[in-house]
Coordinates of C-alpha atoms in Angstrom, one line a residue:
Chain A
X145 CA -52.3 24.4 0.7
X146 CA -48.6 24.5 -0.8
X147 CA -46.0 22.3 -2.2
X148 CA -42.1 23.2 -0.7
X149 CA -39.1 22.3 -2.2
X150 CA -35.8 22.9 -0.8
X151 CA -31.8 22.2 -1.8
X152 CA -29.0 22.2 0.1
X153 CA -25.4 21.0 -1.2
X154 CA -22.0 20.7 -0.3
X155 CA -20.8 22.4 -4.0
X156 CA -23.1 24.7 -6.2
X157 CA -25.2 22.7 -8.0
X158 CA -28.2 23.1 -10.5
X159 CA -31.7 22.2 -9.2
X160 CA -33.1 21.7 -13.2
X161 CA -33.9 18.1 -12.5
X162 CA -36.1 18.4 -9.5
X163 CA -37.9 21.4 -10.5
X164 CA -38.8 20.0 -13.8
X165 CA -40.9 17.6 -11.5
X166 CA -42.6 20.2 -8.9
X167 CA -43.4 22.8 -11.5
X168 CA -45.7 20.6 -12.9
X169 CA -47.8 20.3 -10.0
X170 CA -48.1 23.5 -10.0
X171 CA -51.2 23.2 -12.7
X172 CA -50.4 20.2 -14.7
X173 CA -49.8 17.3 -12.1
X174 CA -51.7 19.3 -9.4
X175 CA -53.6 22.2 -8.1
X176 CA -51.3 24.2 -7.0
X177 CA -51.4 27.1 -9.3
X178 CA -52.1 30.3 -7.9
X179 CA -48.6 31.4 -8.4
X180 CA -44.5 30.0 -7.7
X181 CA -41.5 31.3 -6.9
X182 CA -37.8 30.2 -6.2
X183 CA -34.8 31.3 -4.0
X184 CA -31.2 30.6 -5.8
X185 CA -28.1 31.3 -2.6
X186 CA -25.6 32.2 -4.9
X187 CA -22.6 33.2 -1.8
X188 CA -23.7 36.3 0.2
X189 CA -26.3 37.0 -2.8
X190 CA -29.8 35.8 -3.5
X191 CA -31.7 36.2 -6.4
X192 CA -35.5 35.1 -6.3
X193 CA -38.0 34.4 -9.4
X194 CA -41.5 34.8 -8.7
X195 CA -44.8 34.7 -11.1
X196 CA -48.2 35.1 -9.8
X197 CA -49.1 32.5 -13.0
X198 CA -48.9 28.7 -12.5
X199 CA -45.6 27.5 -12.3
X200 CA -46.1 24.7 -15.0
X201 CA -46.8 27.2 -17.6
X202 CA -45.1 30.6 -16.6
X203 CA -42.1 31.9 -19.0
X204 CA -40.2 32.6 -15.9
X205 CA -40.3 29.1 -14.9
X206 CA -39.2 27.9 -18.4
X207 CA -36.0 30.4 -17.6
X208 CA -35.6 28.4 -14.5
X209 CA -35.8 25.7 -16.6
X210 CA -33.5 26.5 -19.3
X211 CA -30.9 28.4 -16.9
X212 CA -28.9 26.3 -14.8
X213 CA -28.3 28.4 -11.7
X214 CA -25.7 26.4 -9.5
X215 CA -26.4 27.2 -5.6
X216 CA -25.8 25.4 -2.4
X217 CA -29.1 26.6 -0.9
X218 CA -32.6 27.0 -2.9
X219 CA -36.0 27.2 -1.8
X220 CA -38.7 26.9 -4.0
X221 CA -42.6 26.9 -3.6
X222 CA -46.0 26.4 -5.4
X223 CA -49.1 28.4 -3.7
X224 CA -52.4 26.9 -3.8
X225 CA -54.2 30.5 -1.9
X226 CA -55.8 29.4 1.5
X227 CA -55.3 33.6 3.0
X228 CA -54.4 36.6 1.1
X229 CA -54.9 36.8 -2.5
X230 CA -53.5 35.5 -5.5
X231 CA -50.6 38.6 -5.9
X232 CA -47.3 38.9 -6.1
X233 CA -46.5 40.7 -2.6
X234 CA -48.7 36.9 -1.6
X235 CA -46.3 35.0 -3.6
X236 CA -43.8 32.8 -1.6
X237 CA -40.8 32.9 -1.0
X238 CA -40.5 36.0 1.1
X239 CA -36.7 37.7 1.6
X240 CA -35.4 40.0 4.4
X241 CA -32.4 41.2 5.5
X242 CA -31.1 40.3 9.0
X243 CA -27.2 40.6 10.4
X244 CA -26.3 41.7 6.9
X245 CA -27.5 37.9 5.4
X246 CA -30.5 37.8 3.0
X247 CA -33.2 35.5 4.8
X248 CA -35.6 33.3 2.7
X249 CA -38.8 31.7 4.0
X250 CA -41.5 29.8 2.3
X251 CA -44.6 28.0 4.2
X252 CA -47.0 25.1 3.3
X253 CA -49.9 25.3 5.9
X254 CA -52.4 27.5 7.6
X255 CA -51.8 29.8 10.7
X256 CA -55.1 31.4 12.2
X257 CA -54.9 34.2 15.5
X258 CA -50.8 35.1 14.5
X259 CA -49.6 37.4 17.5
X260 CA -49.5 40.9 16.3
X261 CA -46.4 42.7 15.2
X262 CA -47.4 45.9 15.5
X263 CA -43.8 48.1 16.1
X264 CA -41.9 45.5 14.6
X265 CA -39.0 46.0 12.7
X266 CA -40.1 43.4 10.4
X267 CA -43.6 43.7 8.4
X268 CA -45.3 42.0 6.2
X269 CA -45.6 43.5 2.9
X270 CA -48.6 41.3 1.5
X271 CA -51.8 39.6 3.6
X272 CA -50.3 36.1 4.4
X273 CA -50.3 34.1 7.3
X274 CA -47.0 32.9 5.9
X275 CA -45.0 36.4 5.2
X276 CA -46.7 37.5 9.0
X277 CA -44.8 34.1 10.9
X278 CA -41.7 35.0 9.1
X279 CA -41.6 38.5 10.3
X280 CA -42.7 37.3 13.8
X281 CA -39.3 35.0 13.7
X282 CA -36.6 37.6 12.6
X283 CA -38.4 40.1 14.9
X284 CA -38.1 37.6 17.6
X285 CA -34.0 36.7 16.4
X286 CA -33.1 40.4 15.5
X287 CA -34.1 41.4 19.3
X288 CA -32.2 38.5 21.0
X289 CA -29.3 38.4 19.1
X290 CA -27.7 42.0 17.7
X291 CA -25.8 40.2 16.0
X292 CA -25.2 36.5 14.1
X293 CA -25.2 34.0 16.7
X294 CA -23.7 30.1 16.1
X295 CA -25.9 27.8 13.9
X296 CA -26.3 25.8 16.8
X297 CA -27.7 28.0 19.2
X298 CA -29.6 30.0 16.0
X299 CA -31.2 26.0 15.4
X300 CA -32.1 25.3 19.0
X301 CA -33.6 29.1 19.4
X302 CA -36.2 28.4 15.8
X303 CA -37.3 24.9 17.8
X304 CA -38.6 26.8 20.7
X305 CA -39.9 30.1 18.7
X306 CA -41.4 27.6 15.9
X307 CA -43.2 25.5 18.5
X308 CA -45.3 28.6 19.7
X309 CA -45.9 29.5 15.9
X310 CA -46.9 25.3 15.0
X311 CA -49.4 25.7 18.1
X312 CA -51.1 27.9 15.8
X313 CA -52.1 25.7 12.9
X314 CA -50.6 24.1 9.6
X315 CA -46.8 25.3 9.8
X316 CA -44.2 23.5 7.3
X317 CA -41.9 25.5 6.0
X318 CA -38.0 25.8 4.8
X319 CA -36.3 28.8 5.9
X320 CA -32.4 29.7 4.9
X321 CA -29.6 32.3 5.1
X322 CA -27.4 30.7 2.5
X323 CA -25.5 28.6 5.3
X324 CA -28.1 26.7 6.5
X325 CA -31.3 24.9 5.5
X326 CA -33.9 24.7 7.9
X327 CA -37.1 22.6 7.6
X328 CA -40.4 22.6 9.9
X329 CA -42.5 19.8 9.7
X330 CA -45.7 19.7 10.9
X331 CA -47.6 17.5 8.7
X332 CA -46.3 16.8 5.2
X333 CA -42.4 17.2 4.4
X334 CA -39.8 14.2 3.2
X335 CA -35.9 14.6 2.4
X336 CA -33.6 12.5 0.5
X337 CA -29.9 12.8 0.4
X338 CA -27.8 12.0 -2.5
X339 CA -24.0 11.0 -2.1
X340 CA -22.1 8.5 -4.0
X341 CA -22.4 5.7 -4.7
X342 CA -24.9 7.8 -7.5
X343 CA -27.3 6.0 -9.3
X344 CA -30.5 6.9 -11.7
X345 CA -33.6 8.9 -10.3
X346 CA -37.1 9.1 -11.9
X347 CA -39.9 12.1 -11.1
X348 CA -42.7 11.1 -10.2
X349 CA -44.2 14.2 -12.0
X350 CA -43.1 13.3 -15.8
X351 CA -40.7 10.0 -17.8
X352 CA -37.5 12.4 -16.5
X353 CA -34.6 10.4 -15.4
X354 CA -31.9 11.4 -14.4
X355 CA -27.9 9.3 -13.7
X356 CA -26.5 11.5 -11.0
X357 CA -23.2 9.3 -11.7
X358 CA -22.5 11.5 -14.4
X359 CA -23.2 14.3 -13.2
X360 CA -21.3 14.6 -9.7
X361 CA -18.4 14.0 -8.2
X362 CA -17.4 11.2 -5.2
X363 CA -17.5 13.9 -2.9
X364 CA -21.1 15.3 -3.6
X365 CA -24.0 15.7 -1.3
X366 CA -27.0 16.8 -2.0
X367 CA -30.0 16.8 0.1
X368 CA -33.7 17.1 -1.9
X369 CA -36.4 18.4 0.6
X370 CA -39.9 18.6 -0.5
X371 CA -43.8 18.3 0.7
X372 CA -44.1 15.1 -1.4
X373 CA -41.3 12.4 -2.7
X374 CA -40.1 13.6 -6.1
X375 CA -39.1 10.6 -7.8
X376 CA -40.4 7.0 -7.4
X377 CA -37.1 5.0 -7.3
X378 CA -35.9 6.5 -4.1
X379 CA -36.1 7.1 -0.4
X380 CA -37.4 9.7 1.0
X381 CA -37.5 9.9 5.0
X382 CA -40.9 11.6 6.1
X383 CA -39.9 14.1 8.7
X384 CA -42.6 13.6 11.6
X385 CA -44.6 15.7 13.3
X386 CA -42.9 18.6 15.2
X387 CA -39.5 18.4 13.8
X388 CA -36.8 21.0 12.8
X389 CA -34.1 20.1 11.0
X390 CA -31.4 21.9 9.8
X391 CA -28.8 21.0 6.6
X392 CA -25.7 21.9 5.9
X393 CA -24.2 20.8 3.2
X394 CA -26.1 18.5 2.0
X395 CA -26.7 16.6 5.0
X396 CA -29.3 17.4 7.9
X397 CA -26.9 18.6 11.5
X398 CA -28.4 17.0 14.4
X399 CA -29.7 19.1 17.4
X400 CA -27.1 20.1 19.8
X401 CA -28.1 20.6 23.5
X402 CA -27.0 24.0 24.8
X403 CA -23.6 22.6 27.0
X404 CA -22.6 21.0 23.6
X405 CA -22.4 24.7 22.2
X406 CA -20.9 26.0 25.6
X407 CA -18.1 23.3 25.5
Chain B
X91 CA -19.7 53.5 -13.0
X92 CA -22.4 52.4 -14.6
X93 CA -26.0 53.6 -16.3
X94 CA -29.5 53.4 -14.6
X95 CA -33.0 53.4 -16.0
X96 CA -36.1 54.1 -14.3
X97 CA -39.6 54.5 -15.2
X98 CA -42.6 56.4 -13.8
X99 CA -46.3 55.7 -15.0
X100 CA -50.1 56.6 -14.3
X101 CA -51.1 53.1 -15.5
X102 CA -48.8 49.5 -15.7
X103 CA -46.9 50.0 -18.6
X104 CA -43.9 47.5 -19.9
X105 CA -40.2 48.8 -20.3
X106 CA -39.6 46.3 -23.2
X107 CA -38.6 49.5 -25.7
X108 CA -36.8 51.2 -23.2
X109 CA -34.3 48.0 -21.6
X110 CA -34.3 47.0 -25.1
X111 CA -31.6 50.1 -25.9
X112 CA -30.8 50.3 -22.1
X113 CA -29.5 46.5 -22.2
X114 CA -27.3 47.0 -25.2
X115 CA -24.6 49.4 -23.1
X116 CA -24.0 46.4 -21.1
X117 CA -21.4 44.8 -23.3
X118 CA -22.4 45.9 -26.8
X119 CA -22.7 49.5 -27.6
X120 CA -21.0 50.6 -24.2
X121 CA -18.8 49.0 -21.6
X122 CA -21.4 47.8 -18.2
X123 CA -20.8 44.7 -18.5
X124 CA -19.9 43.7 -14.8
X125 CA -23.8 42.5 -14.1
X126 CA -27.0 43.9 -14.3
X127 CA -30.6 44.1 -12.9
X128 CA -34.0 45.4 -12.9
X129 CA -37.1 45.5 -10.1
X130 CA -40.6 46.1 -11.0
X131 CA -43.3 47.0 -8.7
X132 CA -46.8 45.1 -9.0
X133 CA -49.1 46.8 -6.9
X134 CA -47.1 46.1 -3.1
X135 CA -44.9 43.1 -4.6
X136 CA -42.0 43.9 -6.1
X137 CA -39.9 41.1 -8.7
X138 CA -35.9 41.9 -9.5
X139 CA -34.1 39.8 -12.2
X140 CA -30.7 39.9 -11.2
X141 CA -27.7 38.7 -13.1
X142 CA -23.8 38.7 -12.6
X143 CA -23.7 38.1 -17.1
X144 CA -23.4 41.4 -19.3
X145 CA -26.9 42.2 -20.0
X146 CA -26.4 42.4 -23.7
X147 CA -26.2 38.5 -23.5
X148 CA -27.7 37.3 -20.2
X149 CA -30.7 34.8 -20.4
X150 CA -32.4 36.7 -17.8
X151 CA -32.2 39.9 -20.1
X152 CA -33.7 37.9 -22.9
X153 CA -36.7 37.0 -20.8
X154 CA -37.0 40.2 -19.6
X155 CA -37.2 41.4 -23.1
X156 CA -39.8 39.0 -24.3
X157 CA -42.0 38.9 -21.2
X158 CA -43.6 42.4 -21.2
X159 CA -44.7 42.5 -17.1
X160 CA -46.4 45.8 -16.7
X161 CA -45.2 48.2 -13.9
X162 CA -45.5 51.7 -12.9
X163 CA -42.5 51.9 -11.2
X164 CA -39.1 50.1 -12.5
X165 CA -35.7 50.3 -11.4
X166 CA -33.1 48.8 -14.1
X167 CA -29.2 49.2 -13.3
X168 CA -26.1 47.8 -15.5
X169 CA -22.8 48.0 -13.7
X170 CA -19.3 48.6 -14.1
X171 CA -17.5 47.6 -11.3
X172 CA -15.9 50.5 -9.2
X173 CA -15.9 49.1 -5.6
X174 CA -16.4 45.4 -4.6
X175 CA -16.3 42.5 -6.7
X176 CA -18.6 41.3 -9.7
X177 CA -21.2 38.8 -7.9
X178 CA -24.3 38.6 -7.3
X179 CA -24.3 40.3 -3.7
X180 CA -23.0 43.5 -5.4
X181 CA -25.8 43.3 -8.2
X182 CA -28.1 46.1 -8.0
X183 CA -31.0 46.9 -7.5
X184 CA -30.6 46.2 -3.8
X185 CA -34.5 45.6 -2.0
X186 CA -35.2 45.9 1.8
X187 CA -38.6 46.0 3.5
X188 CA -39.2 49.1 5.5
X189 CA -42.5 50.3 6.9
X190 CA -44.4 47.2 5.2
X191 CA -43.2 48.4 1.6
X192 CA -40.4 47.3 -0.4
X193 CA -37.8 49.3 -1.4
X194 CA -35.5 49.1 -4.1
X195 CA -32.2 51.1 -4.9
X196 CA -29.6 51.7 -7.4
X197 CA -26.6 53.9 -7.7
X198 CA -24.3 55.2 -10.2
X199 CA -21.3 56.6 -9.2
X200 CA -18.5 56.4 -6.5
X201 CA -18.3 57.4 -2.9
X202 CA -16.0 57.2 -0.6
X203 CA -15.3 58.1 3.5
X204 CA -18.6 56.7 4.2
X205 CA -20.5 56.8 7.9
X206 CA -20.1 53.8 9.3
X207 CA -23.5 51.5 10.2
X208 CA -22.4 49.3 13.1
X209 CA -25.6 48.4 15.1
X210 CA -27.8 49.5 12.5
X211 CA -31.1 48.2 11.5
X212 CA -29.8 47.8 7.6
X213 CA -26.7 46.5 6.3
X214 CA -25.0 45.6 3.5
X215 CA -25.1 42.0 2.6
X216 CA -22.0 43.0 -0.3
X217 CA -19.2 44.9 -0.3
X218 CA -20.0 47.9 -2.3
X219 CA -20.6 51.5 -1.4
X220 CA -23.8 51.8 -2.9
X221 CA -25.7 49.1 -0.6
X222 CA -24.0 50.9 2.2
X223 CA -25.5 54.1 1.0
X224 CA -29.0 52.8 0.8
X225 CA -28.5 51.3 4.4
X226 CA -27.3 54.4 5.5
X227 CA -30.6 56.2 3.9
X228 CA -33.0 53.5 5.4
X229 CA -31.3 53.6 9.1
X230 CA -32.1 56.9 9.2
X231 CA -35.8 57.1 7.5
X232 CA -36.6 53.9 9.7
X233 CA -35.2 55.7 13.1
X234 CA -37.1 59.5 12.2
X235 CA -40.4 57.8 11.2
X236 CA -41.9 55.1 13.4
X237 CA -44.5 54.7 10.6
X238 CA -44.3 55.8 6.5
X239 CA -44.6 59.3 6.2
X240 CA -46.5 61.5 3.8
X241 CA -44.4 61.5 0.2
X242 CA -44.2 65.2 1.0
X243 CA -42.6 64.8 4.2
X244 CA -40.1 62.0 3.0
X245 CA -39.2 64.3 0.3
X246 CA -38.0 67.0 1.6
X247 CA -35.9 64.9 4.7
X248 CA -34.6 62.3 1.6
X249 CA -32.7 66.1 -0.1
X250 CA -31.6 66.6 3.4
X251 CA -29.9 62.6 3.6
X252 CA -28.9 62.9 0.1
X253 CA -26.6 66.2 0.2
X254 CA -24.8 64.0 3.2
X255 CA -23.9 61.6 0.9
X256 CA -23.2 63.3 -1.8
X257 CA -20.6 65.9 -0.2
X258 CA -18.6 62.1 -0.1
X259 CA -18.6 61.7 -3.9
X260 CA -20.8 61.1 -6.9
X261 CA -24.6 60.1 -5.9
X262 CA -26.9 59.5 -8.8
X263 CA -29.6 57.2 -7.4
X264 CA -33.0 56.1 -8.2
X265 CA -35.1 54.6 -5.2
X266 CA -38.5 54.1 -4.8
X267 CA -41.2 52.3 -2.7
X268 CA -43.8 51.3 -5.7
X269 CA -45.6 54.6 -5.0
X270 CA -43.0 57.2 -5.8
X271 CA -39.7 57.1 -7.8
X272 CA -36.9 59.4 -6.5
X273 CA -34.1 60.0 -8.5
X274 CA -30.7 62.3 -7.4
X275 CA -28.6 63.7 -9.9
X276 CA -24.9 64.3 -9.2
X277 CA -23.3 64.2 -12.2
X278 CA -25.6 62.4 -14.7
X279 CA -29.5 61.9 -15.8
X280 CA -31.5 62.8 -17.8
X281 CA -36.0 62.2 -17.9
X282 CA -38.4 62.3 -21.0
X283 CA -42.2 62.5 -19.7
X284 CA -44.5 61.0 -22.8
X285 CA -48.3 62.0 -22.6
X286 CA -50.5 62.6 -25.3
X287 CA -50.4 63.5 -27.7
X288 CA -47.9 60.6 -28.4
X289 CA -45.5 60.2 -31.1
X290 CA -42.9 57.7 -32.4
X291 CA -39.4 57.0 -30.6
X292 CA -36.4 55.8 -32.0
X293 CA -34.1 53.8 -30.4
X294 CA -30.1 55.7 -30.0
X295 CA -28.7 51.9 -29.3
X296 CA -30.2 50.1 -31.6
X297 CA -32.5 50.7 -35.1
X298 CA -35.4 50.2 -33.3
X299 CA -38.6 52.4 -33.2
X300 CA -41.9 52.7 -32.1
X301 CA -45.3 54.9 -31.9
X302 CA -46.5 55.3 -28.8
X303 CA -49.9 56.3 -30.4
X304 CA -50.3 52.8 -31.2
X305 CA -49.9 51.3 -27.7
X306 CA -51.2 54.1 -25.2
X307 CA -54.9 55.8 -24.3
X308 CA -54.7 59.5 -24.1
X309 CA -54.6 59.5 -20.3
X310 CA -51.5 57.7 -20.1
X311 CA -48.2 59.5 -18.8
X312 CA -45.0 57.9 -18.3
X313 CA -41.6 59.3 -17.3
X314 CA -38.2 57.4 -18.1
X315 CA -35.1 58.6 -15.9
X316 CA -31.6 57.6 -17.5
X317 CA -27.9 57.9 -17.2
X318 CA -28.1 58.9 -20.7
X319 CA -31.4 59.6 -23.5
X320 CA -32.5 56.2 -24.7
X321 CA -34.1 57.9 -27.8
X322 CA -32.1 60.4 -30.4
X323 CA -35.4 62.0 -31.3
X324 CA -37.3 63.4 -28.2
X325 CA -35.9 66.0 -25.9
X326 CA -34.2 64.7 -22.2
X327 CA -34.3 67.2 -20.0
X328 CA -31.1 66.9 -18.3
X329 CA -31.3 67.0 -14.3
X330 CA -29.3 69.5 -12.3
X331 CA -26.2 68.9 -9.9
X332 CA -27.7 68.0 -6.6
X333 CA -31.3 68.2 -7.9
X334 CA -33.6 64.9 -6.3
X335 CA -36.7 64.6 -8.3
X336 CA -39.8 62.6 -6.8
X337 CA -41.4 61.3 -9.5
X338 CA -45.1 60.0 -9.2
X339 CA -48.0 58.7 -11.5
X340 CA -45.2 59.7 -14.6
X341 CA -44.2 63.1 -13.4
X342 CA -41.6 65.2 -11.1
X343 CA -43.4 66.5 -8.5
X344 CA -42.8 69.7 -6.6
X345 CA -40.7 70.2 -3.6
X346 CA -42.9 71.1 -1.1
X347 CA -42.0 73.2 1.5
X348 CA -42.7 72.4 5.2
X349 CA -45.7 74.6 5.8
X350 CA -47.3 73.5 2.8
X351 CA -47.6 69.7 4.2
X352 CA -48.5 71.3 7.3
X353 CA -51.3 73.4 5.8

């Protein structure tokens, strides 16, 4: 299995803190060392880091590190190989382009007997389950919508297409186009969201703390998504079983029924 | 305009002498200073560093520098800004998946009056004519061939798709799939091929040599395509107006006619 971590913020802002935590359980504080990579939204562009070597020790992640990238949407995940070896075409997170917006997708879990995709417009490059369900949800999107629909009805539409995907095993995973955050949940994912009043975090990974009061302004939001709580001084909802939610801005949108949208 | 770099190899080989002189003419020894990046291919994956900083002074340069990944096909690209703002969106290389293979494209040059690509399969995420251009490329490569030609085949129709373009301005280019490199000359580039037996190479950017002898085995070829020779002591043949080379395993291969594929 997989660790996912995901940001999504209502101003650019640096994800140093948190990933200083995950890295390390990427072959330090955990097993999950067969290879990282991270997702940076930085307006219309993207711009991914991935190493096939464990995250707590690759040079790339020390850039990561070192380098404060400010975006308002990042996704970031840790491999431990279940399918598909240890590569870097295996190495999440995965980009495409749909409706002129890069796409970024990363998955914790385990998918067995994936519907085929042969003809698609979308294939997978490398041999994961993961890269396969991603293709099989733009495919799906691309050939309903020509063109970029709402958020709302594009939020409603990855509920019904993920449940047919979740029947199929293990299936957490973040997804975003640089608007919007989504999150799957099927077994393991928990979210925090900062805001002022700010106060002092800890990881839970390394004696890192952090006073966001000095780091933020009042109007700040920031919400922290990721397989297990990062810091031990906070709360961090557990998503349950089945849910999809979708942040904007730092705060998850609720679910709009299809005569909300129409109104 | 700006200056690309690309390199062709029988065997992974790093670029670290090569974007070590190519980096410096983006802000220190020449004026491409509006962003830079680079994509290497690792068997199917595919990594870019991108960056919107000169690369003379970016971080990412600096890591690329000191972490020697081993490719045998790279794509580097520094820009100065003709059409569409400096950001990341308009940072080349620019990657899309087609066929199950990555491909990855960068331009140098200027072109104007371009087809439009409403209801297309691929489009531009930025604003600049170059991403349009590869869009263009890939929109018609995807609707021709159902499944991934032979390099042959793709050849020849990508000389066809090419003199388009370039009837609309100037069109150097270097694209590639991790299997071959093409690369179009309209107005500047130049390629050294290095086999054995192998000799030393000087730097023309920076006091900076080294002998191949020391770091190759005699079976090793590698081509390196440029705006401009790297190197003040080897000969660059300089590419033709209009000429599109496919470079594979380290060298230009042969246009092939159409009953020679068929043959």
């Amino acid at each position: 299995m997989c660790q996912l971590l995901g940001m999504s913020c209502n101003v650019p802002t640096d994800i140093v803190f948190s990933f200083e935590g995950f890295r390390r359980r990427g072959g330090l504080t955990d097993e999950h060392a067969d290879g990282w990579g991270i997702a940076f939204f930085e307006e219309h562009g993207c711009r991914m880091f991935l190493d096939y070597q464990a995250s707590a020790t690759s040079p790339v992640a020390d850039l990561v590190r070192n380098y404060p990238i400010k975006s308002r949407n990042v996704i970031a995940h840790i491999r431990k190989a279940t399918q598909g070896v240890t590569s870097l075409a295996n190495t999440h997170p995965f980009q495409r382009e749909l409706w002129g917006r890069y796409w970024i997708f990363a998955h914790n879990g385990n998918l067995t007997a994936l519907p085929p995709l042969t003809g698609s417009r979308f294939l997978p490059v490398g041999s994961t389950d993961s890269e396969h369900a991603f293709c099989w949800l733009l495919n799906h999107l691309a050939d309903e919508f020509p063109t970029m629909p709402a958020l709302a009805v594009l939020h409603r539409r990855l509920v019904e297409l993920t449940r047919e995907l979740a029947a199929l095993g293990t299936f957490n995973f973040l997804l975003s186009d640089g608007r919007a955050l989504f999150a799957h949940c099927s077994t393991n994912l928990h979210y925090v969201v900062r805001q002022a009043p700010f106060s002092t975090a800890h990881l839970s990974d390394a004696d890192v703390q952090i006073d966001f009061a000095t780091v933020t302004t009042p109007q700040d939001q920031v919400a922290i998504i990721a397989t297990q709580p990062l810091t031990d001084n906070e709360y961090w909802r557990p998503m349950t079983s089945g849910e999809l939610l979708m942040f904007v801005d730092g705060h998850p949108r609720p679910l709009l029924p299809a005569n909300a949208h129409a109104s």
